[in-house]
Amino acid sequence: MTNPQWTRRHALHAMAAASALASLPLRAQDNAAASSDGASAAPRDAKEIRIGQSVHLTGPLAPFILPVVKGQNLAIDELNRKGGLQGRPVRLITLDDAYDPKKCVENVNTLIDKEKVVALYGLASTANVAAVLPILSEKKIPLVGVYTGSPVLRTKQHPYFFTTMASYRDEVVQMIRNLVTLQKSQIGLVYQNAPFGQLMKPVVEEVAKELGATLVALVPLEANGSDAVAAAQSLAAAKPQAIMFMAFGPSIIPFVKAARAYVGVPIYCVSISNSPALLKAMGEDARGLAFTQLVPYPYRQTTAVTRDLSAVMSRAGIEVGYDYMFGYVSMRILLEAMRRAGKQVTPANIVKGMESMAKYDMGGYPVSYGPNKHHGSTFVEITIVGPGGRWIR
């Protein structure tokens, strides 16, 4: 069985996107995939409760968000089959922004002013989220769950902004902690020679210092991987015990091949660099790579949340995977806050509902929120690519 994986923070080359598109169960042009009305047990004449989302349903990055959108919708369908909230169906209205901040702002205003949504959900990209934050304050509406782990967005608490997944920094902490435990504290850092890599470089430096690791080399890598051999040779000269890969997109293919040839040490990759199309393109070179994951391992039904996901996906006739789990878990957190809002599911009561979740565990994925804590998860696991591209915990 192939284990597909999407991570919410990609910017992958169009080649990889096209490769993955054919196997996706969801199409950007299928409007049914963009809003969840589902087979619902909630009364059809009841006034629906609306949630709004702006995300890239079209363009080269769309194949990587569409399974996540499907996961979100499965969570809503599951709730509606059980009668909705207070007997009212919940509907997610998803608009396409093609990854453009200006279009995202336009969509958000439409969702709030015209569609009368009670909450926003699942925006993607640091730039899009940053552009929307002032609107949240102005219109007093919550945004719960985003598909970026940028520490920049989490530095200062925002009264209407909540995250549901760990940050990039949390991923780095887990990587370095694991390497130090394995007595591989002499680390070579490879970072993308682009804004993402320059964002991550000081984060890795800071965490390494905190946890007692040493960065023996800091090597930039071009986004297209054209300097992969030179980067691997620079690392080899520093003799690291392990490599941390802070980049995404097609550069991982030539870099891993070069690193296998010149360095020959474990390679730890941040979740954003994970893509089923790229792993497939690497073939056997991918075997043994370590990746961070931000949701529980979905392939064994050992916890309540994995059993729940397995059940809804079985009904939908879809194979489980990290991508679907990501959307499913994140949406369930928002739905729980809406349940806690009581009979009046208003933006203000949803904020109160989120802040009331001091200890909430849906069964294998615990989160914790409060009036002074809006970033509820630090959950990070490390998985290894095994034979045939299967994930091994």
Short mmCIF file of C-alpha atoms in Angstrom, two decimals:
data_model
loop_
_atom_site.label_atom_id
_atom_site.label_comp_id
_atom_site.label_asym_id
_atom_site.label_seq_id
_atom_site.Cartn_x
_atom_site.Cartn_y
_atom_site.Cartn_z
CA MET A 1 0.00 0.00 0.00
CA THR A 2 1.27 3.42 -0.88
CA ASN A 3 1.15 5.93 1.93
CA PRO A 4 0.50 9.39 0.44
CA GLN A 5 1.56 12.45 2.39
CA TRP A 6 0.91 16.13 1.95
CA THR A 7 2.36 18.77 4.18
CA ARG A 8 0.50 22.02 4.54
CA ARG A 9 3.47 24.28 3.73
CA HIS A 10 4.76 23.25 0.28
CA ALA A 11 5.75 25.25 -2.70
CA LEU A 12 6.59 22.46 -5.11
CA HIS A 13 7.69 22.56 -8.71
CA ALA A 14 4.89 22.27 -11.28
CA MET A 15 6.41 19.00 -12.50
CA ALA A 16 5.85 17.37 -9.16
CA ALA A 17 2.35 18.78 -8.94
CA ALA A 18 1.38 17.38 -12.31
CA SER A 19 2.78 13.99 -11.34
CA ALA A 20 0.64 13.84 -8.23
CA LEU A 21 -2.53 15.24 -9.75
CA ALA A 22 -3.59 12.15 -11.64
CA SER A 23 -3.86 10.05 -8.47
CA LEU A 24 -5.79 12.57 -6.40
CA PRO A 25 -9.37 11.76 -5.44
CA LEU A 26 -10.37 15.41 -5.56
CA ARG A 27 -10.32 17.95 -8.40
CA ALA A 28 -9.90 21.68 -8.04
CA GLN A 29 -12.66 22.27 -10.57
CA ASP A 30 -15.10 20.10 -8.62
CA ASN A 31 -17.12 22.54 -6.55
CA ALA A 32 -18.39 19.72 -4.38
CA ALA A 33 -14.87 19.35 -3.05
CA ALA A 34 -14.78 22.96 -1.98
CA SER A 35 -17.82 22.94 0.31
CA SER A 36 -19.08 20.23 2.61
CA ASP A 37 -22.80 19.59 2.53
CA GLY A 38 -22.41 15.81 2.70
CA ALA A 39 -24.99 13.17 3.47
CA SER A 40 -26.37 14.87 6.52
CA ALA A 41 -28.71 13.80 9.31
CA ALA A 42 -29.14 17.44 10.36
CA PRO A 43 -32.54 18.87 9.29
CA ARG A 44 -32.31 20.39 5.83
CA ASP A 45 -34.59 23.26 6.78
CA ALA A 46 -32.50 24.19 9.81
CA LYS A 47 -30.43 27.35 9.47
CA GLU A 48 -26.93 26.24 8.56
CA ILE A 49 -23.84 27.39 10.43
CA ARG A 50 -21.20 28.63 8.00
CA ILE A 51 -17.41 28.45 8.21
CA GLY A 52 -15.24 30.18 5.59
CA GLN A 53 -11.93 29.23 4.00
CA SER A 54 -9.70 30.82 1.36
CA VAL A 55 -7.07 28.49 -0.08
CA HIS A 56 -5.37 27.54 -3.35
CA LEU A 57 -7.79 25.20 -5.13
CA THR A 58 -6.14 25.87 -8.51
CA GLY A 59 -2.58 26.28 -9.73
CA PRO A 60 0.52 24.09 -9.42
CA LEU A 61 0.19 23.78 -5.63
CA ALA A 62 -3.46 22.71 -5.68
CA PRO A 63 -2.82 18.94 -5.74
CA PHE A 64 -1.19 19.18 -2.33
CA ILE A 65 -4.07 21.00 -0.62
CA LEU A 66 -6.99 19.11 -2.15
CA PRO A 67 -6.63 15.94 -0.04
CA VAL A 68 -6.47 18.15 3.05
CA VAL A 69 -9.69 19.89 1.98
CA LYS A 70 -11.23 16.44 1.62
CA GLY A 71 -10.12 15.57 5.15
CA GLN A 72 -11.74 18.75 6.47
CA ASN A 73 -14.98 17.93 4.68
CA LEU A 74 -15.03 14.39 6.03
CA ALA A 75 -14.94 15.80 9.56
CA ILE A 76 -17.90 18.07 8.80
CA ASP A 77 -19.83 15.28 7.05
CA GLU A 78 -19.28 13.10 10.11
CA LEU A 79 -20.71 15.80 12.40
CA ASN A 80 -23.69 16.45 10.12
CA ARG A 81 -24.54 12.74 9.94
CA LYS A 82 -24.84 12.84 13.72
CA GLY A 83 -27.25 15.79 13.64
CA GLY A 84 -24.94 18.79 13.31
CA LEU A 85 -24.67 21.38 16.08
CA GLN A 86 -27.84 22.01 18.06
CA GLY A 87 -29.66 20.31 15.18
CA ARG A 88 -28.17 22.72 12.63
CA PRO A 89 -25.95 21.58 9.75
CA VAL A 90 -22.43 22.99 9.44
CA ARG A 91 -21.19 24.09 6.03
CA LEU A 92 -17.63 24.95 4.99
CA ILE A 93 -17.48 27.47 2.14
CA THR A 94 -14.08 27.26 0.46
CA LEU A 95 -12.98 29.91 -2.06
CA ASP A 96 -9.96 29.73 -4.35
CA ASP A 97 -7.20 32.31 -3.87
CA ALA A 98 -4.55 30.66 -6.09
CA TYR A 99 -2.01 31.31 -3.28
CA ASP A 100 -2.32 35.08 -3.79
CA PRO A 101 -2.52 37.30 -0.66
CA LYS A 102 -4.63 39.97 -2.39
CA LYS A 103 -7.16 37.42 -3.57
CA CYS A 104 -7.14 35.85 -0.11
CA VAL A 105 -8.07 39.19 1.48
CA GLU A 106 -10.83 39.67 -1.09
CA ASN A 107 -12.19 36.19 -0.37
CA VAL A 108 -12.08 36.68 3.39
CA ASN A 109 -14.06 39.91 3.14
CA THR A 110 -16.62 38.14 0.94
CA LEU A 111 -16.91 35.26 3.39
CA ILE A 112 -17.44 37.59 6.35
CA ASP A 113 -19.63 40.27 4.76
CA LYS A 114 -21.65 38.28 2.23
CA GLU A 115 -21.63 34.67 3.40
CA LYS A 116 -21.88 35.63 7.10
CA VAL A 117 -19.46 32.97 8.31
CA VAL A 118 -18.97 32.63 12.06
CA ALA A 119 -15.30 31.63 11.75
CA LEU A 120 -12.47 31.39 9.25
CA TYR A 121 -10.46 28.24 8.86
CA GLY A 122 -7.48 26.72 7.07
CA LEU A 123 -5.74 29.61 5.31
CA ALA A 124 -2.41 28.75 3.69
CA SER A 125 0.94 30.57 3.35
CA THR A 126 2.56 32.99 5.76
CA ALA A 127 1.87 35.97 3.48
CA ASN A 128 -1.84 35.18 3.19
CA VAL A 129 -2.31 34.76 6.93
CA ALA A 130 -0.35 37.93 7.71
CA ALA A 131 -2.52 39.88 5.27
CA VAL A 132 -5.71 38.67 6.95
CA LEU A 133 -4.77 39.22 10.61
CA PRO A 134 -5.81 42.92 10.61
CA ILE A 135 -9.23 41.92 9.24
CA LEU A 136 -9.75 39.54 12.15
CA SER A 137 -9.25 42.39 14.60
CA GLU A 138 -11.42 44.79 12.62
CA LYS A 139 -14.35 42.40 12.19
CA LYS A 140 -13.86 40.41 15.40
CA ILE A 141 -13.93 37.00 13.79
CA PRO A 142 -11.70 34.03 14.67
CA LEU A 143 -9.31 32.21 12.36
CA VAL A 144 -8.71 28.65 13.57
CA GLY A 145 -6.07 26.48 11.92
CA VAL A 146 -3.62 27.55 9.20
CA TYR A 147 -1.36 25.66 6.84
CA THR A 148 1.90 27.37 7.72
CA GLY A 149 4.12 26.85 10.75
CA SER A 150 5.99 30.13 10.49
CA PRO A 151 7.25 31.33 13.89
CA VAL A 152 6.75 34.91 12.68
CA LEU A 153 2.98 34.49 12.96
CA ARG A 154 3.22 33.14 16.51
CA THR A 155 5.57 35.65 18.09
CA LYS A 156 2.80 37.86 19.45
CA GLN A 157 -0.60 36.55 20.50
CA HIS A 158 -3.52 37.74 18.39
CA PRO A 159 -6.96 37.77 20.06
CA TYR A 160 -8.68 36.07 17.12
CA PHE A 161 -5.97 33.79 15.72
CA PHE A 162 -5.54 30.14 16.79
CA THR A 163 -3.27 27.43 15.39
CA THR A 164 -3.92 23.70 15.53
CA MET A 165 -0.53 22.28 14.50
CA ALA A 166 3.05 22.56 15.70
CA SER A 167 5.35 25.28 14.35
CA TYR A 168 8.49 24.96 12.26
CA ARG A 169 10.44 25.65 15.43
CA ASP A 170 8.75 22.73 17.18
CA GLU A 171 9.88 20.51 14.31
CA VAL A 172 13.47 21.70 14.66
CA VAL A 173 13.38 21.07 18.42
CA GLN A 174 12.23 17.48 17.88
CA MET A 175 14.87 16.84 15.22
CA ILE A 176 17.79 18.14 17.27
CA ARG A 177 16.56 16.53 20.47
CA ASN A 178 16.43 13.20 18.66
CA LEU A 179 19.90 13.64 17.19
CA VAL A 180 21.41 14.62 20.55
CA THR A 181 19.82 11.54 22.13
CA LEU A 182 21.40 9.41 19.40
CA GLN A 183 24.76 11.09 20.12
CA LYS A 184 24.84 12.74 16.71
CA SER A 185 25.18 16.31 17.93
CA GLN A 186 27.66 17.42 15.22
CA ILE A 187 25.16 18.60 12.63
CA GLY A 188 25.44 19.98 9.13
CA LEU A 189 22.64 22.38 8.16
CA VAL A 190 21.46 22.69 4.57
CA TYR A 191 19.04 25.57 4.05
CA GLN A 192 17.25 26.83 0.97
CA ASN A 193 18.81 29.94 -0.54
CA ALA A 194 15.43 31.68 -0.45
CA PRO A 195 13.16 33.30 2.18
CA PHE A 196 12.14 29.98 3.75
CA GLY A 197 15.73 28.88 4.28
CA GLN A 198 16.75 32.27 5.62
CA LEU A 199 13.80 32.12 8.02
CA MET A 200 14.85 28.69 9.28
CA LYS A 201 18.62 29.22 9.57
CA PRO A 202 18.48 31.37 12.75
CA VAL A 203 15.79 29.09 14.20
CA VAL A 204 18.08 26.07 13.82
CA GLU A 205 21.04 28.01 15.22
CA GLU A 206 19.04 29.06 18.27
CA VAL A 207 17.64 25.60 19.00
CA ALA A 208 21.02 23.91 18.48
CA LYS A 209 22.56 26.21 21.07
CA GLU A 210 19.73 25.56 23.52
CA LEU A 211 19.98 21.77 23.20
CA GLY A 212 23.76 21.44 23.18
CA ALA A 213 24.27 20.56 19.52
CA THR A 214 26.97 22.01 17.27
CA LEU A 215 26.38 23.17 13.72
CA VAL A 216 29.62 22.20 12.00
CA ALA A 217 28.50 23.54 8.60
CA LEU A 218 25.81 25.91 7.32
CA VAL A 219 25.38 25.39 3.59
CA PRO A 220 22.90 27.19 1.29
CA LEU A 221 21.19 25.25 -1.49
CA GLU A 222 19.58 26.71 -4.60
CA ALA A 223 15.86 26.00 -4.99
CA ASN A 224 16.45 24.01 -8.18
CA GLY A 225 19.26 21.97 -6.62
CA SER A 226 21.78 23.02 -9.27
CA ASP A 227 24.54 23.28 -6.65
CA ALA A 228 23.66 20.04 -4.84
CA VAL A 229 27.03 18.39 -5.46
CA ALA A 230 28.95 21.44 -4.24
CA ALA A 231 26.71 21.61 -1.16
CA ALA A 232 27.33 17.94 -0.38
CA GLN A 233 31.09 18.38 -0.83
CA SER A 234 31.08 21.36 1.57
CA LEU A 235 29.25 19.26 4.13
CA ALA A 236 31.62 16.34 3.67
CA ALA A 237 34.58 18.58 4.49
CA ALA A 238 32.99 19.44 7.85
CA LYS A 239 32.41 15.75 8.73
CA PRO A 240 28.94 16.07 10.30
CA GLN A 241 27.30 13.16 12.11
CA ALA A 242 23.92 14.07 10.60
CA ILE A 243 22.36 16.56 8.18
CA MET A 244 19.30 18.76 8.71
CA PHE A 245 17.53 19.69 5.47
CA MET A 246 15.63 23.00 5.64
CA ALA A 247 14.35 23.31 2.08
CA PHE A 248 11.43 22.18 -0.06
CA GLY A 249 10.69 21.37 -3.65
CA PRO A 250 12.73 19.52 -6.28
CA SER A 251 16.14 20.38 -4.77
CA ILE A 252 15.75 17.41 -2.43
CA ILE A 253 16.22 14.96 -5.33
CA PRO A 254 19.75 15.93 -6.45
CA PHE A 255 20.81 16.86 -2.93
CA VAL A 256 19.96 13.49 -1.39
CA LYS A 257 21.72 11.69 -4.24
CA ALA A 258 24.84 13.83 -3.75
CA ALA A 259 24.73 13.51 0.04
CA ARG A 260 24.53 9.73 -0.22
CA ALA A 261 27.65 9.79 -2.40
CA TYR A 262 29.77 12.32 -0.51
CA VAL A 263 28.62 12.36 3.12
CA GLY A 264 26.78 9.15 4.01
CA VAL A 265 25.15 10.23 7.27
CA PRO A 266 21.48 10.38 8.38
CA ILE A 267 19.41 13.15 6.79
CA TYR A 268 16.55 14.76 8.74
CA CYS A 269 14.02 16.73 6.69
CA VAL A 270 11.47 19.29 7.85
CA SER A 271 7.87 18.36 7.02
CA ILE A 272 7.55 20.99 4.29
CA SER A 273 10.07 19.08 2.17
CA ASN A 274 7.89 15.98 2.06
CA SER A 275 5.96 15.15 -1.11
CA PRO A 276 4.85 11.75 -2.44
CA ALA A 277 5.77 12.79 -5.99
CA LEU A 278 9.30 13.75 -4.99
CA LEU A 279 9.77 10.66 -2.82
CA LYS A 280 8.71 8.55 -5.77
CA ALA A 281 11.13 10.42 -8.03
CA MET A 282 13.98 9.70 -5.60
CA GLY A 283 13.32 5.97 -5.66
CA GLU A 284 15.67 4.03 -3.40
CA ASP A 285 17.55 7.24 -2.52
CA ALA A 286 14.56 8.18 -0.35
CA ARG A 287 14.88 5.08 1.80
CA GLY A 288 16.13 5.96 5.28
CA LEU A 289 15.28 9.67 5.12
CA ALA A 290 13.77 11.00 8.35
CA PHE A 291 10.83 13.42 8.16
CA THR A 292 8.92 15.25 10.85
CA GLN A 293 5.14 14.70 10.90
CA LEU A 294 2.62 16.97 12.62
CA VAL A 295 -0.31 14.59 13.08
CA PRO A 296 -0.54 11.04 14.45
CA TYR A 297 0.52 8.05 12.36
CA PRO A 298 -2.68 7.21 10.45
CA TYR A 299 -1.90 3.72 9.20
CA ARG A 300 -2.61 1.79 12.41
CA GLN A 301 -5.90 2.17 14.26
CA THR A 302 -4.34 2.25 17.72
CA THR A 303 -5.93 5.49 18.98
CA ALA A 304 -9.44 6.94 18.91
CA VAL A 305 -8.58 9.58 16.33
CA THR A 306 -6.98 7.09 13.92
CA ARG A 307 -9.98 4.79 14.29
CA ASP A 308 -12.34 7.71 13.65
CA LEU A 309 -10.43 8.72 10.53
CA SER A 310 -10.31 5.14 9.28
CA ALA A 311 -14.09 4.83 9.67
CA VAL A 312 -14.96 8.04 7.79
CA MET A 313 -12.47 7.29 5.04
CA SER A 314 -13.76 3.76 4.67
CA ARG A 315 -17.27 5.15 4.18
CA ALA A 316 -15.87 7.54 1.57
CA GLY A 317 -13.94 4.75 -0.17
CA ILE A 318 -10.58 6.50 0.25
CA GLU A 319 -7.28 5.14 1.55
CA VAL A 320 -6.02 6.76 4.76
CA GLY A 321 -2.99 9.05 4.68
CA TYR A 322 -1.25 11.88 6.47
CA ASP A 323 -2.80 14.48 4.16
CA TYR A 324 -6.38 13.54 5.04
CA MET A 325 -5.51 13.20 8.72
CA PHE A 326 -4.14 16.72 8.70
CA GLY A 327 -7.37 18.30 7.50
CA TYR A 328 -9.57 16.01 9.57
CA VAL A 329 -7.84 16.66 12.90
CA SER A 330 -7.56 20.40 12.39
CA MET A 331 -11.25 20.76 11.49
CA ARG A 332 -12.33 18.69 14.46
CA ILE A 333 -10.67 21.18 16.80
CA LEU A 334 -12.72 24.02 15.33
CA LEU A 335 -15.91 21.93 15.48
CA GLU A 336 -15.26 21.21 19.16
CA ALA A 337 -14.94 24.94 19.85
CA MET A 338 -18.22 25.50 18.01
CA ARG A 339 -19.88 22.80 20.11
CA ARG A 340 -18.64 24.53 23.26
CA ALA A 341 -20.09 27.80 21.99
CA GLY A 342 -23.54 26.51 22.98
CA LYS A 343 -26.83 27.52 21.39
CA GLN A 344 -25.45 30.82 20.09
CA VAL A 345 -22.65 29.85 17.70
CA THR A 346 -21.24 33.35 17.28
CA PRO A 347 -17.66 34.46 16.57
CA ALA A 348 -17.27 35.67 20.16
CA ASN A 349 -18.55 32.38 21.58
CA ILE A 350 -16.26 30.37 19.30
CA VAL A 351 -13.29 32.34 20.70
CA LYS A 352 -14.52 31.46 24.20
CA GLY A 353 -14.91 27.85 23.12
CA MET A 354 -11.33 27.71 21.86
CA GLU A 355 -9.98 29.33 25.00
CA SER A 356 -11.92 26.85 27.17
CA MET A 357 -9.99 23.87 25.78
CA ALA A 358 -7.32 23.83 28.47
CA LYS A 359 -6.98 20.08 28.01
CA TYR A 360 -8.68 18.57 25.01
CA ASP A 361 -7.71 15.23 23.48
CA MET A 362 -9.75 13.73 20.66
CA GLY A 363 -7.92 10.47 21.31
CA GLY A 364 -4.25 10.58 20.39
CA TYR A 365 -3.92 14.24 19.48
CA PRO A 366 -3.97 16.47 22.59
CA VAL A 367 -4.22 20.26 22.37
CA SER A 368 -4.24 22.96 25.02
CA TYR A 369 -5.61 26.50 24.71
CA GLY A 370 -6.44 29.35 27.04
CA PRO A 371 -7.01 33.12 27.15
CA ASN A 372 -3.25 33.59 26.94
CA LYS A 373 -2.47 30.53 24.83
CA HIS A 374 -3.72 30.42 21.25
CA HIS A 375 -1.21 27.95 19.77
CA GLY A 376 -2.47 24.62 21.01
CA SER A 377 -0.15 21.90 19.73
CA THR A 378 3.52 21.02 19.80
CA PHE A 379 2.91 17.49 18.50
CA VAL A 380 5.79 16.33 16.29
CA GLU A 381 6.80 12.78 15.39
CA ILE A 382 9.75 11.57 13.36
CA THR A 383 9.10 8.97 10.69
CA ILE A 384 11.46 7.13 8.35
CA VAL A 385 10.93 6.31 4.69
CA GLY A 386 11.03 2.53 4.45
CA PRO A 387 10.94 0.03 1.58
CA GLY A 388 8.53 0.95 -1.19
CA GLY A 389 8.07 4.47 0.19
CA ARG A 390 6.16 3.22 3.23
CA TRP A 391 6.32 5.27 6.39
CA ILE A 392 7.96 3.67 9.43
CA ARG A 393 7.58 5.11 12.90
#
